Amino acid sequence: MSEAVPSQKTATGERALRIAVIGAGASGILSGIKLREAGIADVVIYEKADRPGGTWRENHYPGLSCDVPSHVYRYSFEPNPDWSRLFSPGPEIQNYLEAMVRKYGLDEVIRYDREVVRCEWDGARWEVELSDGEVDHADVVIAATGVLHHPRTPEIEGLERFEGACFHSARWDDSTVLDGKRVGIIGNGSTGVQITTAVSGRASHLSLFQRTAQWVLPQENPVYSEEEKARFRDDRELCQHLYRELNKSFITNFSHAVVDAESEAIAMVETACRAHLDEKVADPELKAKLTPDYRAGCKRLVVAGGFYEALQRSDTELVTEDIESVEATGVRTRDGRLHPLDVLVLATGFQTHQFIRPTKVIGRDGIRLDDAWAESNRTYLSISVPQFPNFFMLVGPYSPVGNFSLIGVAETQLSYVMQLIEVLRDGRARQVAARADATERFFAEMVEATKGTIWASGCKSWYIDKSGVPASWPWDYDRFESMMATPDLKDFELL
Ligand code: NAP
């Protein structure tokens, strides 16, 4: 157990801070790199697993890939000339993140197999308790715990009675044989679509259980030739140019589309999805089943190639009848039909509004984050919560999520957080937390703005929180970057 020691000054006169980062996924690794680069030596990253990588470690299902272009889905300061394709397979991203940990010597500061179960403000610092009972103390806590993290297991009658292999997509059992087996997949979000495309043709029979049709934007995924990779290797600026261009066209344009449900840009997205369906599916009955009754972009858009082709194989079936129950040997649908299965995959998504919880976070005067967030996950600019001093979140509630690169989002947010940490280092304050009035004002503006977004146009999706509001940044990406450029300290309580 480490002792609570008062913070010292460094040789340059700055207050020496101990910073605890929770999670060694893409944003936790980023935090480790940037904090140490800024001269903050006393950094610890607690990681509950035995490896870094976050979502890219947890997910290893067949067909896993990223639908944000490879040259965007990476740290802005670490171009990778060796991406194999326009869109990276998941294992390449995991390798990239592990390479970053090695390159920046982060194994020195990451403590693996350490789950943080409680963070409690003791009046001066954070007490950070780990699952083995160890207690650490830190001046600042950065929650880099991700969004798509806690699997959602569906409540389906009889699920526990299934006698074959059954697992959530984010808990994939690599020892389960799929080849020649009867495989069922519940869920047709981005994950279910990728698994279907990869497993169709390997399974003797594949049943995709679809509750709601999805819009699917077509995706070509060409490989980068050896010549192209060599050019990227020789010319770092070429990689950076590509980053900027792809970022601009993919992220900025898309963000304008989704935040304005009446925009021409979002209508064009739907036109492209419809054309994709028209081009790939001729059978009117199948096409009708695959045509959503809500607007494209309302749910998180699926971007995929090969999915419609996979569904039209003779060994693959789209089941749209509602599931009634799961039995020992398969799934029974409401029409009374039993779909016999050897393997049942739950591609049923995540509890996307949990964030750092179930870790108990307790701020000033014993206020619990659970209580502060009883109605909705109120934050100031997604990063700070009133009464929780020196506690910052990356990719917290209402960050730009969905089809954006969460690595880019985390970079922008971390740069903002670093400026607040600087306030603590240079002695302007010992505690920084968003003011309650600023948070209420910001939150009210944000909720109002969500009304004009495509996510509020009438569908059920993982964006919608328990207060019925889509919890995603409701303005365009330019506004995100400009609002996150410099903290307005008037909106913070500095003690
Ligand atoms: P998801 O988008 O939340 O989809 C969950 C699916 O499960 C939906 O089709 C849902 O149907 C279905 N479902 C849930 N409960 C069900 C039940 N009780 N009975 C029948 N169906 C049920 O989850 P996901 O596909 O794992 O994707 C989550 C997010 O992860 C994505 O939106 C994306 O942001 C990210 N992701 C990204 C990539 C990438 O390439 N970058 C790849 C995979 C995932 P309803 O639609 O009817 O609710």
XYZ file of C-alpha atoms and ligand atoms in Angstrom:
543
model
C 0.000 0.000 0.000
C 1.499 3.351 -0.990
C 1.360 6.303 1.379
C -0.514 9.542 0.735
C 2.374 11.966 0.401
C 2.028 15.696 -0.146
C 3.066 16.716 -3.657
C 6.609 18.079 -4.016
C 8.007 20.700 -6.367
C 10.211 19.675 -9.274
C 13.655 21.188 -9.890
C 12.011 23.662 -12.285
C 9.618 24.762 -9.581
C 6.524 22.997 -10.877
C 4.347 21.024 -8.569
C 5.171 17.339 -9.055
C 1.966 15.482 -9.743
C 1.187 11.815 -9.581
C -1.262 10.919 -12.304
C -3.212 7.674 -12.446
C -4.633 6.721 -15.813
C -7.274 4.008 -15.897
C -7.069 1.770 -18.946
C -4.311 0.981 -21.417
C -6.385 1.180 -24.574
C -5.777 3.710 -27.321
C -6.557 6.737 -25.117
C -4.711 5.417 -22.051
C -1.599 4.734 -24.129
C -1.931 8.211 -25.612
C -2.121 9.678 -22.093
C 1.019 7.831 -21.044
C 2.921 9.121 -24.062
C 1.813 12.743 -23.776
C 2.062 13.092 -19.996
C 5.611 11.805 -20.001
C 6.525 13.969 -22.971
C 5.292 16.948 -20.928
C 7.782 16.032 -18.215
C 5.340 14.408 -15.818
C 7.349 11.451 -14.633
C 5.043 10.069 -11.987
C 2.460 8.393 -14.166
C 0.855 5.038 -13.575
C -1.560 3.322 -15.941
C -3.790 0.692 -14.397
C -4.962 -1.972 -16.823
C -7.276 -4.778 -15.781
C -6.063 -7.162 -18.488
C -2.630 -8.606 -19.072
C -2.056 -6.703 -22.325
C -2.714 -3.209 -23.676
C -5.075 -2.505 -26.572
C -8.530 -1.925 -25.091
C -11.255 -2.658 -27.582
C -8.725 -4.093 -30.049
C -7.527 -6.566 -27.438
C -11.037 -7.480 -26.288
C -12.427 -8.013 -29.781
C -10.919 -10.783 -31.863
C -13.920 -12.126 -33.707
C -13.590 -13.324 -37.318
C -13.801 -10.436 -39.766
C -12.872 -7.770 -37.199
C -11.733 -4.661 -38.955
C -11.969 -0.921 -38.523
C -14.289 1.039 -40.767
C -12.366 4.265 -40.225
C -9.504 4.467 -42.779
C -6.191 3.123 -41.476
C -4.283 6.334 -42.105
C -6.796 8.200 -39.918
C -7.260 5.576 -37.247
C -3.850 6.100 -35.624
C -2.088 8.693 -33.527
C -1.615 11.927 -35.463
C 2.058 11.968 -34.454
C 2.757 8.327 -35.287
C 2.134 7.588 -38.944
C 2.312 3.947 -39.880
C 3.487 3.313 -43.437
C 2.803 -0.396 -43.147
C -0.982 -0.591 -42.945
C -1.915 -3.441 -45.249
C -5.225 -2.001 -46.455
C -7.316 1.116 -46.722
C -9.261 -0.156 -43.676
C -7.208 -2.099 -41.149
C -7.963 -5.587 -39.896
C -8.333 -5.512 -36.082
C -5.122 -7.428 -35.292
C -3.050 -4.798 -37.149
C -4.436 -2.081 -34.902
C -3.695 -4.196 -31.842
C -0.112 -4.666 -33.111
C 0.204 -0.923 -33.723
C -0.926 -0.108 -30.178
C 1.439 -2.701 -28.709
C 4.255 -1.215 -30.823
C 3.458 2.221 -29.374
C 3.714 0.820 -25.852
C 7.148 -0.601 -26.695
C 8.380 2.481 -28.546
C 7.469 4.837 -25.703
C 8.626 2.479 -22.952
C 5.178 2.431 -21.395
C 5.571 -1.025 -19.904
C 7.487 0.845 -17.191
C 4.313 2.608 -16.125
C 1.509 0.224 -17.066
C 0.487 -2.084 -14.271
C -1.274 -5.007 -15.892
C -3.859 -7.233 -14.226
C -4.806 -4.324 -11.976
C -8.454 -3.388 -12.011
C -9.421 -0.115 -10.381
C -12.528 -0.698 -8.281
C -12.799 2.642 -6.448
C -11.566 6.218 -6.843
C -12.356 8.444 -3.891
C -11.413 12.087 -3.362
C -9.938 12.427 0.125
C -9.983 16.222 0.161
C -6.564 16.625 -1.423
C -5.935 13.631 -3.670
C -7.606 10.607 -5.188
C -7.477 7.342 -3.346
C -7.331 4.677 -6.021
C -8.226 1.184 -4.884
C -7.437 -1.908 -6.905
C -9.314 -5.208 -6.907
C -6.594 -6.883 -4.822
C -7.097 -4.292 -2.062
C -3.994 -2.245 -2.855
C -4.539 1.495 -2.495
C -2.634 4.153 -4.427
C -2.913 7.949 -4.190
C -2.880 10.306 -7.150
C -3.298 14.037 -7.667
C -5.105 13.484 -10.944
C -7.125 10.600 -12.350
C -7.686 10.218 -16.071
C -10.435 7.748 -16.939
C -9.471 6.277 -20.297
C -11.947 3.450 -20.003
C -13.660 3.523 -23.397
C -17.255 3.500 -24.595
C -17.853 0.169 -26.320
C -16.577 -1.786 -23.431
C -19.205 -3.544 -21.320
C -20.893 -6.286 -23.378
C -24.686 -6.264 -23.447
C -26.096 -9.749 -23.055
C -29.654 -9.940 -24.362
C -32.466 -11.008 -22.096
C -33.820 -13.904 -24.112
C -35.812 -16.615 -22.451
C -33.827 -19.850 -22.144
C -30.455 -18.440 -23.251
C -28.702 -20.265 -20.421
C -30.163 -23.585 -21.582
C -28.331 -23.600 -24.914
C -26.024 -26.609 -25.003
C -23.701 -25.511 -27.792
C -21.012 -22.839 -27.607
C -22.485 -19.430 -26.826
C -20.566 -16.191 -26.312
C -20.715 -12.441 -26.825
C -18.804 -11.095 -29.825
C -16.405 -9.275 -27.464
C -15.750 -12.509 -25.553
C -15.025 -14.607 -28.599
C -13.984 -18.168 -27.808
C -11.118 -18.832 -30.218
C -11.234 -22.543 -29.423
C -14.726 -22.922 -30.881
C -14.726 -24.536 -34.304
C -16.970 -22.776 -36.829
C -16.082 -24.675 -39.968
C -18.818 -27.085 -40.922
C -20.940 -26.063 -37.921
C -24.393 -24.516 -37.716
C -23.779 -20.987 -36.518
C -26.343 -18.438 -35.356
C -25.596 -14.735 -34.933
C -27.964 -12.480 -33.010
C -27.498 -8.858 -34.008
C -26.699 -7.099 -37.268
C -24.849 -3.990 -36.119
C -21.311 -3.340 -37.381
C -20.104 -6.378 -35.451
C -22.781 -8.844 -36.581
C -22.327 -7.716 -40.179
C -18.549 -8.272 -40.051
C -18.918 -11.702 -38.447
C -21.613 -12.757 -40.909
C -19.459 -11.758 -43.855
C -16.447 -13.644 -42.477
C -18.223 -16.811 -41.301
C -20.647 -17.277 -44.186
C -19.211 -20.053 -46.326
C -17.254 -21.539 -43.444
C -20.281 -22.614 -41.423
C -22.371 -25.446 -42.823
C -25.328 -23.172 -42.176
C -25.398 -19.619 -40.895
C -28.489 -17.894 -39.500
C -28.344 -14.151 -38.951
C -31.115 -13.088 -36.584
C -32.071 -9.523 -37.492
C -34.449 -7.531 -35.298
C -34.119 -4.251 -37.174
C -32.724 -3.738 -40.668
C -29.541 -1.648 -40.995
C -28.422 0.793 -43.635
C -25.117 -0.399 -45.064
C -22.709 1.969 -46.766
C -20.561 0.065 -49.281
C -16.921 -0.364 -48.523
C -14.072 -1.267 -50.852
C -10.973 -2.304 -49.004
C -7.999 -2.346 -51.382
C -4.591 -3.474 -50.196
C -1.683 -1.038 -50.169
C 0.950 -2.277 -52.595
C 4.579 -2.714 -51.518
C 5.430 0.326 -53.679
C 2.862 2.459 -51.889
C 4.102 1.346 -48.490
C 7.677 2.092 -49.535
C 6.608 5.601 -50.581
C 4.910 6.114 -47.193
C 8.043 4.853 -45.474
C 10.335 7.183 -47.431
C 8.122 10.219 -47.121
C 6.636 10.800 -43.708
C 4.988 13.969 -44.994
C 3.043 11.860 -47.516
C 1.536 9.885 -44.633
C 0.716 13.074 -42.778
C -0.814 14.595 -45.902
C -3.003 11.511 -46.290
C -4.012 11.789 -42.635
C -5.092 15.390 -43.091
C -6.931 14.740 -46.347
C -8.766 11.637 -45.126
C -9.529 13.346 -41.857
C -11.025 16.279 -43.686
C -13.121 14.317 -46.144
C -14.136 11.461 -43.888
C -14.527 13.045 -40.497
C -15.313 16.674 -41.122
C -17.776 16.106 -43.975
C -19.461 13.217 -42.218
C -19.813 15.249 -39.046
C -21.634 18.016 -40.950
C -24.017 15.396 -42.303
C -24.971 13.633 -39.077
C -25.577 16.736 -36.989
C -28.055 18.160 -39.483
C -30.898 15.787 -40.242
C -32.093 18.129 -43.007
C -28.723 18.368 -44.748
C -28.159 17.313 -48.305
C -25.077 15.429 -47.133
C -27.050 13.028 -44.925
C -29.598 12.500 -47.716
C -26.692 11.531 -49.967
C -25.560 8.953 -47.435
C -28.995 7.336 -47.624
C -28.944 7.470 -51.411
C -25.581 5.672 -51.411
C -26.897 3.001 -49.016
C -30.043 2.483 -51.122
C -27.996 2.217 -54.313
C -25.782 -0.353 -52.581
C -28.817 -2.452 -51.643
C -30.342 -2.068 -55.117
C -27.130 -3.070 -56.774
C -26.443 -6.120 -54.626
C -29.871 -7.556 -53.855
C -32.300 -8.363 -56.658
C -34.824 -10.515 -54.789
C -37.649 -8.129 -53.780
C -38.552 -10.114 -50.681
C -34.987 -10.096 -49.348
C -34.588 -6.462 -50.303
C -37.726 -5.551 -48.349
C -36.383 -7.345 -45.286
C -33.112 -5.472 -45.587
C -34.669 -2.043 -46.040
C -34.797 -0.014 -42.815
C -37.851 2.022 -41.869
C -35.800 4.848 -40.362
C -33.273 7.234 -41.834
C -29.683 6.334 -42.708
C -27.271 7.515 -40.028
C -29.900 7.386 -37.260
C -28.315 4.225 -35.929
C -24.548 4.124 -36.167
C -23.943 3.546 -39.846
C -22.648 0.129 -40.866
C -19.870 0.411 -43.423
C -19.138 -2.920 -45.055
C -18.385 -4.781 -48.244
C -19.454 -8.348 -49.022
C -22.329 -8.489 -46.523
C -25.198 -8.645 -49.009
C -23.287 -11.196 -51.076
C -22.793 -13.350 -47.975
C -26.503 -13.226 -47.135
C -27.377 -14.542 -50.569
C -25.328 -17.699 -50.291
C -27.424 -20.858 -50.177
C -25.909 -21.807 -46.801
C -26.741 -18.434 -45.221
C -30.125 -17.237 -44.056
C -31.465 -13.916 -42.873
C -34.023 -14.592 -40.145
C -36.330 -11.665 -39.495
C -38.958 -13.462 -37.451
C -38.655 -12.367 -33.807
C -36.803 -14.650 -31.431
C -39.119 -16.289 -28.930
C -36.626 -18.289 -26.879
C -33.402 -20.202 -26.912
C -33.546 -23.941 -26.355
C -30.872 -26.559 -25.747
C -30.391 -27.178 -29.461
C -31.078 -23.820 -31.057
C -33.160 -20.672 -31.354
C -36.937 -20.785 -31.642
C -38.628 -17.936 -33.485
C -42.167 -16.692 -32.970
C -43.444 -18.595 -36.002
C -42.694 -21.778 -34.016
C -39.648 -22.726 -36.077
C -36.592 -24.125 -34.331
C -33.289 -23.056 -35.898
C -30.855 -25.831 -34.874
C -27.417 -24.486 -33.946
C -24.025 -25.657 -32.720
C -22.717 -22.149 -32.013
C -24.639 -19.039 -30.966
C -22.911 -15.653 -31.189
C -24.363 -12.683 -29.337
C -23.409 -9.668 -31.444
C -25.759 -7.655 -29.282
C -23.637 -4.609 -28.576
C -22.517 -2.821 -25.452
C -23.782 -0.943 -22.423
C -22.623 2.297 -23.907
C -23.564 4.652 -21.072
C -21.569 2.942 -18.337
C -18.195 4.565 -19.024
C -15.895 4.105 -16.013
C -18.593 2.360 -13.967
C -18.884 -0.156 -12.232
C -15.736 1.413 -10.709
C -17.044 3.463 -7.785
C -16.104 7.101 -8.216
C -16.698 9.283 -5.188
C -16.032 13.016 -5.337
C -16.198 15.856 -2.826
C -18.441 15.375 0.198
C -19.043 11.734 -0.635
C -20.904 12.464 -3.902
C -21.020 9.359 -6.042
C -20.734 9.520 -9.796
C -23.698 7.154 -9.973
C -25.802 9.747 -8.146
C -24.391 12.717 -10.043
C -25.383 10.849 -13.200
C -28.718 9.533 -11.910
C -30.718 11.360 -14.599
C -28.124 11.481 -17.356
C -24.372 11.479 -17.734
C -23.834 15.226 -17.283
C -20.360 16.430 -18.014
C -18.744 19.652 -19.011
C -17.352 19.188 -22.517
C -17.324 15.395 -21.953
C -14.275 15.650 -19.745
C -15.118 17.060 -16.309
C -17.877 16.649 -13.706
C -18.618 19.261 -11.007
C -17.480 18.167 -7.544
C -15.046 15.647 -9.005
C -11.823 17.672 -8.924
C -8.811 16.637 -10.964
C -10.844 13.838 -12.504
C -10.889 13.881 -16.279
C -12.453 11.580 -18.832
C -11.339 10.764 -22.340
C -14.086 9.809 -24.792
C -16.554 10.496 -22.003
C -20.305 11.090 -22.385
C -21.314 13.178 -25.411
C -17.972 12.902 -27.130
C -18.151 12.567 -30.899
C -18.722 8.812 -31.237
C -20.034 6.476 -33.885
C -18.263 6.682 -37.209
C -15.427 8.935 -35.967
C -11.885 7.934 -35.051
C -11.960 7.766 -31.282
C -8.179 8.089 -31.332
C -8.500 11.557 -32.871
C -11.242 12.455 -30.390
C -9.048 11.364 -27.476
C -6.091 13.399 -28.786
C -8.147 16.573 -28.906
C -9.562 15.960 -25.439
C -6.215 15.042 -23.932
C -4.632 18.224 -25.212
C -7.397 20.143 -23.393
C -6.934 18.080 -20.222
C -3.169 18.701 -20.369
C -3.852 22.429 -20.227
C -5.889 21.919 -17.059
C -3.133 19.761 -15.616
C -0.758 22.629 -16.353
C -2.894 24.832 -14.088
C -2.235 22.329 -11.301
C 1.443 22.060 -12.088
C 2.219 25.732 -12.202
C 0.426 26.338 -8.909
C -2.569 28.314 -10.146
C -4.757 25.781 -8.345
C -4.612 22.491 -6.493
C -8.058 21.437 -7.624
C -9.775 21.878 -10.973
C -13.356 20.848 -11.689
C -16.036 22.185 -13.995
C -18.425 24.634 -12.357
C -21.956 23.339 -11.866
C -23.562 26.315 -13.638
C -21.223 26.008 -16.633
C -21.979 22.303 -16.843
C -25.744 22.866 -16.701
C -25.511 25.558 -19.370
C -23.350 23.445 -21.635
C -25.467 20.347 -21.111
C -28.730 22.181 -21.836
C -27.267 23.629 -25.060
C -26.073 20.214 -26.051
C -29.384 18.470 -25.399
C -31.158 21.180 -27.395
C -28.718 20.737 -30.277
C -29.196 16.957 -30.381
C -32.789 17.556 -31.523
C -31.620 18.539 -34.985
C -29.304 15.596 -35.463
C -29.968 12.509 -37.509
C -29.654 10.381 -34.339
C -32.861 11.949 -33.016
C -34.789 11.312 -36.243
C -36.656 8.296 -34.877
C -34.905 4.976 -34.296
C -33.557 2.890 -31.458
C -29.795 2.994 -31.157
C -26.949 2.712 -28.700
C -26.493 6.500 -28.863
C -29.755 7.091 -26.968
C -29.264 7.344 -23.216
C -31.765 6.682 -20.463
C -33.117 10.212 -20.706
C -33.945 9.536 -24.351
C -31.266 11.830 -25.760
C -28.611 10.746 -28.277
C -25.397 11.035 -26.273
C -23.070 12.163 -29.009
C -21.472 15.527 -29.783
C -24.341 17.324 -31.547
C -22.308 19.926 -33.410
C -19.866 19.468 -36.230
C -16.312 18.341 -35.770
C -14.874 21.806 -36.403
C -16.822 23.088 -33.423
C -15.558 20.196 -31.329
C -11.980 21.095 -32.188
C -12.439 24.813 -31.663
C -14.255 24.414 -28.328
C -11.603 21.991 -27.148
C -8.667 24.150 -28.229
C -8.250 26.080 -24.962
C -10.108 25.730 -21.660
C -12.132 28.717 -20.608
C -11.046 28.788 -16.981
C -14.080 30.866 -16.044
C -16.075 27.652 -16.440
C -13.915 25.878 -13.877
C -13.762 26.058 -10.149
C -10.105 26.492 -9.258
C -9.262 25.898 -5.604
P -24.856 -2.618 -31.925
O -24.601 -1.704 -33.049
O -25.395 -2.068 -30.673
O -25.809 -3.759 -32.483
C -26.396 -4.692 -31.634
C -27.293 -5.585 -32.453
O -27.866 -6.564 -31.600
C -28.454 -4.851 -33.097
O -28.674 -5.403 -34.350
C -29.603 -5.129 -32.141
O -30.874 -5.062 -32.736
C -29.275 -6.556 -31.779
N -29.892 -6.973 -30.534
C -29.607 -6.532 -29.283
N -30.387 -7.162 -28.386
C -31.158 -8.024 -29.086
C -32.183 -8.948 -28.724
N -32.544 -9.102 -27.449
N -32.760 -9.657 -29.704
C -32.407 -9.491 -30.985
N -31.468 -8.630 -31.395
C -30.855 -7.907 -30.447
O -23.538 -3.437 -31.498
P -22.242 -3.803 -32.353
O -22.611 -4.344 -33.680
O -21.360 -4.604 -31.483
O -21.591 -2.416 -32.639
C -21.416 -1.484 -31.595
C -20.538 -0.401 -32.099
O -19.199 -0.853 -32.077
C -20.750 0.007 -33.522
O -21.882 0.787 -33.722
C -19.461 0.707 -33.792
O -19.456 2.008 -33.255
C -18.480 -0.167 -33.060
N -17.894 -1.117 -34.001
C -17.074 -0.579 -34.912
C -16.532 -1.384 -35.846
C -15.628 -0.745 -36.834
O -15.444 -1.289 -37.875
N -15.056 0.424 -36.525
C -16.806 -2.743 -35.884
C -17.658 -3.260 -34.933
C -18.201 -2.426 -34.001
P -31.674 -3.667 -32.811
O -31.015 -2.877 -33.897
O -33.060 -4.059 -33.116
O -31.549 -3.021 -31.464
